[in-house]
XYZ file of C-alpha atoms in Angstrom:
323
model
C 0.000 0.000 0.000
C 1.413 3.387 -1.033
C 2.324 5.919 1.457
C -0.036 8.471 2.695
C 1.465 12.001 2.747
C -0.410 15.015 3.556
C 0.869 18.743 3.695
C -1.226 21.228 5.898
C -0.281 23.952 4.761
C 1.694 24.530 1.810
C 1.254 27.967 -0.001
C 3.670 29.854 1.643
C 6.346 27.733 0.707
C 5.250 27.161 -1.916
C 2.608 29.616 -3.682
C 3.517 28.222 -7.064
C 6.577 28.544 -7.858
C 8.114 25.332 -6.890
C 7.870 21.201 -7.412
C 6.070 19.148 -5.238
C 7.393 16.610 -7.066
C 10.041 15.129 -5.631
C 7.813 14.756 -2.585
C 4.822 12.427 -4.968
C 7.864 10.138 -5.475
C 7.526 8.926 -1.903
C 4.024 8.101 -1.832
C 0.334 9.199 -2.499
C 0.704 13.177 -1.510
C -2.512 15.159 -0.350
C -1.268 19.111 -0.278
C -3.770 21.417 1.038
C -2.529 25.681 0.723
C -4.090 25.827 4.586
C -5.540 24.330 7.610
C -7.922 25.901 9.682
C -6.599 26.052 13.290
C -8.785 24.246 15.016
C -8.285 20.426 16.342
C -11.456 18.498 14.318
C -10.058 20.649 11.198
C -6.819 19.679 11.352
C -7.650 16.109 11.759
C -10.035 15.986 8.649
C -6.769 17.252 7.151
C -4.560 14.646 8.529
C -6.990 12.000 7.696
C -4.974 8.564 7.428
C -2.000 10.087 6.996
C 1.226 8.315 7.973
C 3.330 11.164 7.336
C 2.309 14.828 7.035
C 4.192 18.243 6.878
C 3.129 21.354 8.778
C 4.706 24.786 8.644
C 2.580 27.092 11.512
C -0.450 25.099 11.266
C -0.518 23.569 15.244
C 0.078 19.739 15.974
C -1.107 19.875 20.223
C -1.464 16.295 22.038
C -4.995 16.499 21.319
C -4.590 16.149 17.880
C -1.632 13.400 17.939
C -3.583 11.213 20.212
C -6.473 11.364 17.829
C -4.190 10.128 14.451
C -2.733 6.564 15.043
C -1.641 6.148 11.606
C 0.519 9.157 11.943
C 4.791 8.496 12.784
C 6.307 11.263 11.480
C 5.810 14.843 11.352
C 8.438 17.356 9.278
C 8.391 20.802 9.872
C 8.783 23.043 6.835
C 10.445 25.163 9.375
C 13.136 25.720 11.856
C 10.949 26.516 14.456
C 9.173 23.898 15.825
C 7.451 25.355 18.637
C 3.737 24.429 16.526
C 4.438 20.694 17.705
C 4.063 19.443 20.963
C 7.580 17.408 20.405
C 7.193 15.700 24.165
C 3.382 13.724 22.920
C 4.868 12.798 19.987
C 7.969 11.479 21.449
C 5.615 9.215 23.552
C 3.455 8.147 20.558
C 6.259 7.050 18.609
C 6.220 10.049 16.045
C 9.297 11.536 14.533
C 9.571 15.069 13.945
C 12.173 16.720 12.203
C 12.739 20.254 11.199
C 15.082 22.306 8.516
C 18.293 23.719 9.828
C 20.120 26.595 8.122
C 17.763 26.900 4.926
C 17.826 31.063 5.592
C 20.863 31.987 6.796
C 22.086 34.154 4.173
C 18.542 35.124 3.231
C 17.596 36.391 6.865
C 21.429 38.050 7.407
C 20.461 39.594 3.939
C 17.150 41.056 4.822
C 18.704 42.427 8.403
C 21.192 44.608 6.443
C 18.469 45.901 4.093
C 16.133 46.910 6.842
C 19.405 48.585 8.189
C 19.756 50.875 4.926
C 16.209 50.948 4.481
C 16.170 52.820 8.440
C 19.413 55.086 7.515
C 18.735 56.296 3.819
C 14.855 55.982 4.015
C 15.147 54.822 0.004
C 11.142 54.209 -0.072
C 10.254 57.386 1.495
C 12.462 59.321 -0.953
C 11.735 57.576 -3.925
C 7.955 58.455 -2.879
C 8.878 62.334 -2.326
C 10.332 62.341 -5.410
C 7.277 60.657 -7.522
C 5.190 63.047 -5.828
C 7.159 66.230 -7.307
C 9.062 67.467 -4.840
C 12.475 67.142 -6.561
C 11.077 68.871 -9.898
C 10.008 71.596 -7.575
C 12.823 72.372 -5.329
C 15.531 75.342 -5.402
C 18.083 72.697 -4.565
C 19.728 69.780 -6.512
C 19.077 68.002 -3.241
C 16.868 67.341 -0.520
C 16.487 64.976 1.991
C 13.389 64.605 4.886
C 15.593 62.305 7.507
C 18.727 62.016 8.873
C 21.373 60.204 6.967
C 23.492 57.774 8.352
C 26.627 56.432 7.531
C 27.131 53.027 9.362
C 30.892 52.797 8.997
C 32.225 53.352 12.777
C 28.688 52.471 14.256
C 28.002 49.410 16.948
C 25.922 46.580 16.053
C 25.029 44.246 18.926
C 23.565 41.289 17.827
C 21.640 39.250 20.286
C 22.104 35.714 19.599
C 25.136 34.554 17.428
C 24.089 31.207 16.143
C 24.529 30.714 12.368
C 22.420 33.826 11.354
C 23.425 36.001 13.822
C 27.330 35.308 12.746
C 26.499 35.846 8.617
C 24.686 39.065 9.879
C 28.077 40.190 12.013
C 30.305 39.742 8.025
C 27.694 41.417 6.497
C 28.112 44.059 9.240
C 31.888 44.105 9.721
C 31.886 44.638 5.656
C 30.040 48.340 5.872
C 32.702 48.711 8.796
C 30.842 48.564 11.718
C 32.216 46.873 14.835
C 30.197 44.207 16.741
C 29.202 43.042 20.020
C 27.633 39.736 20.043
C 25.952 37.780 22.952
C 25.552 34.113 22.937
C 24.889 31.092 25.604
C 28.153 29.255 23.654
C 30.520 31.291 22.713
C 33.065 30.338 19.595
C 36.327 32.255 21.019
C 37.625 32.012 16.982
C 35.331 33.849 15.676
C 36.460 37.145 17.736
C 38.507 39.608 15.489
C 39.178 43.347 16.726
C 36.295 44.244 15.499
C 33.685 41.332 16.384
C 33.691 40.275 20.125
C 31.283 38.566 22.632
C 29.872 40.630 25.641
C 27.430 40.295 28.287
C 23.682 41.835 27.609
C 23.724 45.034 29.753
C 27.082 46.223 27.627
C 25.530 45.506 24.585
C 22.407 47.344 25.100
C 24.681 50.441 26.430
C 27.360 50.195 23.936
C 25.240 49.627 20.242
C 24.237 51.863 18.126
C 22.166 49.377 16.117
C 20.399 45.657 18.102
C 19.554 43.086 15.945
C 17.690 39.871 16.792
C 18.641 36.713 16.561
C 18.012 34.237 19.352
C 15.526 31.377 19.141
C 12.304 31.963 21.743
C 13.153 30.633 24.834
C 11.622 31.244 28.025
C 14.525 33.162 28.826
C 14.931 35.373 25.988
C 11.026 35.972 25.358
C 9.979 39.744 25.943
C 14.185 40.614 25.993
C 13.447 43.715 24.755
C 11.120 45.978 27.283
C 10.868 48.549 28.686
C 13.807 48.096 31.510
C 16.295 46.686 28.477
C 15.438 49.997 26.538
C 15.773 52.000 29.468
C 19.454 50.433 29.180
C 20.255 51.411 25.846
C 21.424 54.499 23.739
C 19.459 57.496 23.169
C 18.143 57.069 19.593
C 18.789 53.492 18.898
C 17.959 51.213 16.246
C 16.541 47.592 16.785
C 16.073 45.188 14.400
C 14.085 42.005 14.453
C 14.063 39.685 11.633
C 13.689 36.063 14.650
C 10.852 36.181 16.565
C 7.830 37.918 17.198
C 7.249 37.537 20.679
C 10.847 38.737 21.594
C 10.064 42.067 21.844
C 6.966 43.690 24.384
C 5.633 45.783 21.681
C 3.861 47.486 23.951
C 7.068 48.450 25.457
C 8.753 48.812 22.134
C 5.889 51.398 21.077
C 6.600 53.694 24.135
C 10.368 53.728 23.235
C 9.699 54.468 19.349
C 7.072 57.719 20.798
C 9.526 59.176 23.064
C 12.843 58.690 21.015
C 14.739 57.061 23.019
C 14.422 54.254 19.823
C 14.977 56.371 16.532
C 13.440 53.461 14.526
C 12.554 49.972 14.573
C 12.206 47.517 11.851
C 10.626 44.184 12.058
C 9.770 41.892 9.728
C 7.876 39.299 12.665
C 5.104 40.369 15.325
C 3.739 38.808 18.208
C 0.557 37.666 16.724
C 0.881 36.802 12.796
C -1.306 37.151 10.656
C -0.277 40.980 12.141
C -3.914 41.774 14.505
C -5.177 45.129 13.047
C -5.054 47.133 16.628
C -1.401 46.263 16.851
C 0.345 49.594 18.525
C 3.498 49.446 16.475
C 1.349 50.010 13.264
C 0.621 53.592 14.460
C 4.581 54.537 15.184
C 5.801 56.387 11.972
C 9.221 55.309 12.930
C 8.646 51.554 13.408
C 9.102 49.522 9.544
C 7.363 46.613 9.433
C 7.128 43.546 7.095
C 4.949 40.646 6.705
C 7.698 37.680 7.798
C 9.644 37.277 4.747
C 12.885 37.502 5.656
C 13.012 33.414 4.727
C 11.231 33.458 1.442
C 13.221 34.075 -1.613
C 12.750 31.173 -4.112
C 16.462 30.006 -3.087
C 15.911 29.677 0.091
C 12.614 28.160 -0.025
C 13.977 25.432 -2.451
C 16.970 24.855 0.234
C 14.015 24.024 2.341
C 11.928 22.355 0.405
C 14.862 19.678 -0.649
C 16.056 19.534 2.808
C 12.462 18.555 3.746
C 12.469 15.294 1.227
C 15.907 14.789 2.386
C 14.777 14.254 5.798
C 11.914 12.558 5.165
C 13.953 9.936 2.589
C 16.203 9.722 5.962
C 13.276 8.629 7.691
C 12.205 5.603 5.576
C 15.601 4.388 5.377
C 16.097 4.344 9.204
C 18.539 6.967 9.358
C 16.313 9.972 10.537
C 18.331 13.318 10.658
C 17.299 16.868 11.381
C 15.055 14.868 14.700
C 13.865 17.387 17.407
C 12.783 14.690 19.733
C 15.427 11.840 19.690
């Protein structure tokens, strides 16, 4: 009997522009775009699945106990926070996730919300669509403060894989950087890239970039008393997690200036909730999560899924999150 392989929600890896392909070659494949997020839903989805793939749509222990053909579970995700990893350890289920698919991607999308913040290339490109170039006395203008980032401080808060490809990208435009990390990598120091405690970093950077996974200790790292801690008119970056930053907290920083700008590309509640307070701070740039999603690094996932699932059948799972 073939295998039965369902994905729960597919479309934003893939909204078209890849191959599910390689995937049908492992057995009779059921892709729905989404899953509603609710437990009966998600198990008319799962159905007699042996396998399935999930990418934010929720696996709890009240859904696992209620699909006993199910042993294994891929992520199409880092992350795997969705699953309740401990259940499905005790039902037998393997889950693996996708290591590394982003790094350059994400480090690539932190630098670009760092020129976006210190040129403000949309807002000019808007003034000058609108007229205001053909119209002025000068041969210049310019509405913000420009800032060159050679000589600056980034402090980057978590120095894992994408935290270290943001730090090159960072050392390249000049800048020196102050990491944090629970292991610290002694050879990756240089003069101008060295590990530090928190409370120097927030005091020392002139830019703080996210990068940390969600733990219970790094959840909410950036509130009010952290801010309180940090330069007047800092920049802080978030291209991890969401619920990292109180936004609450964040939104009072951005209103009295003590943060000059934010930019975030993840949000505590996503789909973003329409009474969010950042979206009324003129100086907070936001983006809909897609620091991850250019086509190469969504086929780096999407191959690295089969990989792991091919793993799987031939008794050599990698990539498990609950050995």
């Amino acid at each position: 009997m073939s295998l039965k392989l369902t994905v729960l929600d597919g479309y934003t890896l893939n909204p078209g522009d890849l191959s599910w392909d390689d995937l049908r070659t492992l057995g009779a494949l059921t892709i729905y775009d989404r899953t509603e997020y609710a437990n009966d839903k998600i198990l008319e989805a799962i159905g007699e699945a042996e396998v399935i793939f999930t990418n934010k749509t929720p696996l709890p222990k009240a859904v696992l106990q209620k699909a006993p053909n199910l042993k294994y579970i891929g992520l199409l995700a880092t992350g795997f926070n969705v699953v309740d990893v401990k259940a499905a350890r005790s039902l037998g289920i393997t889950v693996t996730n996708v290591p590394s698919y982003g790094t350059t991607a994400v480090a690539q999308m932190t630098m670009a919300l760092v020129l976006e913040l210190c040129h403000q290339i949309g807002a000019h490109n808007r003034a000058v669509k609108q007229g205001r170039w053909s119209e002025s006395k000068d041969f210049s203008f310019w509405d913000f403060p420009l800032i060159e980032l050679a000589g600056k401080t980034m402090g980057i808060i978590g120095f894992g894989r994408i935290g270290q490809a943001t730090g090159r990208l960072a050392n390249a435009f000049g800048m020196h950087v102050l990491a944090t990390a629970n292991r610290k990598r002694p050879e990756l120091e240089t003069p101008n890239c060295r590990y530090t405690d928190l409370n120097t970093l927030l005091a020392q950077s002139d830019i703080i970039s996210l990068h940390c996974p969600l733990t219970a200790e790094t959840e909410g790292i950036i509130n009010n008393a952290n801010i309180a801690k940090m330069k007047d008119g800092v920049m802080i970056i978030n291209t991890a997690r969401g619920p990292l930053i109180v936004e609450h907290d964040l939104k009072i920083g951005l209103s009295t200036g003590k943060v000059a700008w934010a930019a975030i590309d993840v949000v505590n509640q996503e789909p973003m909730s329409p009474d969010n307070v950042l979206l009324t701070a003129d100086n907070c740039l936001i983006t809909p999560h897609i620091a991850w999603a250019p086509k190469e690094s969504r086929t780096r996932l999407m191959n690295i899924a089969v990989g792991n699932l091919k793993a799987f059948l031939q008794g050599n799972p990698i990539n498990v999150v609950n050995p």
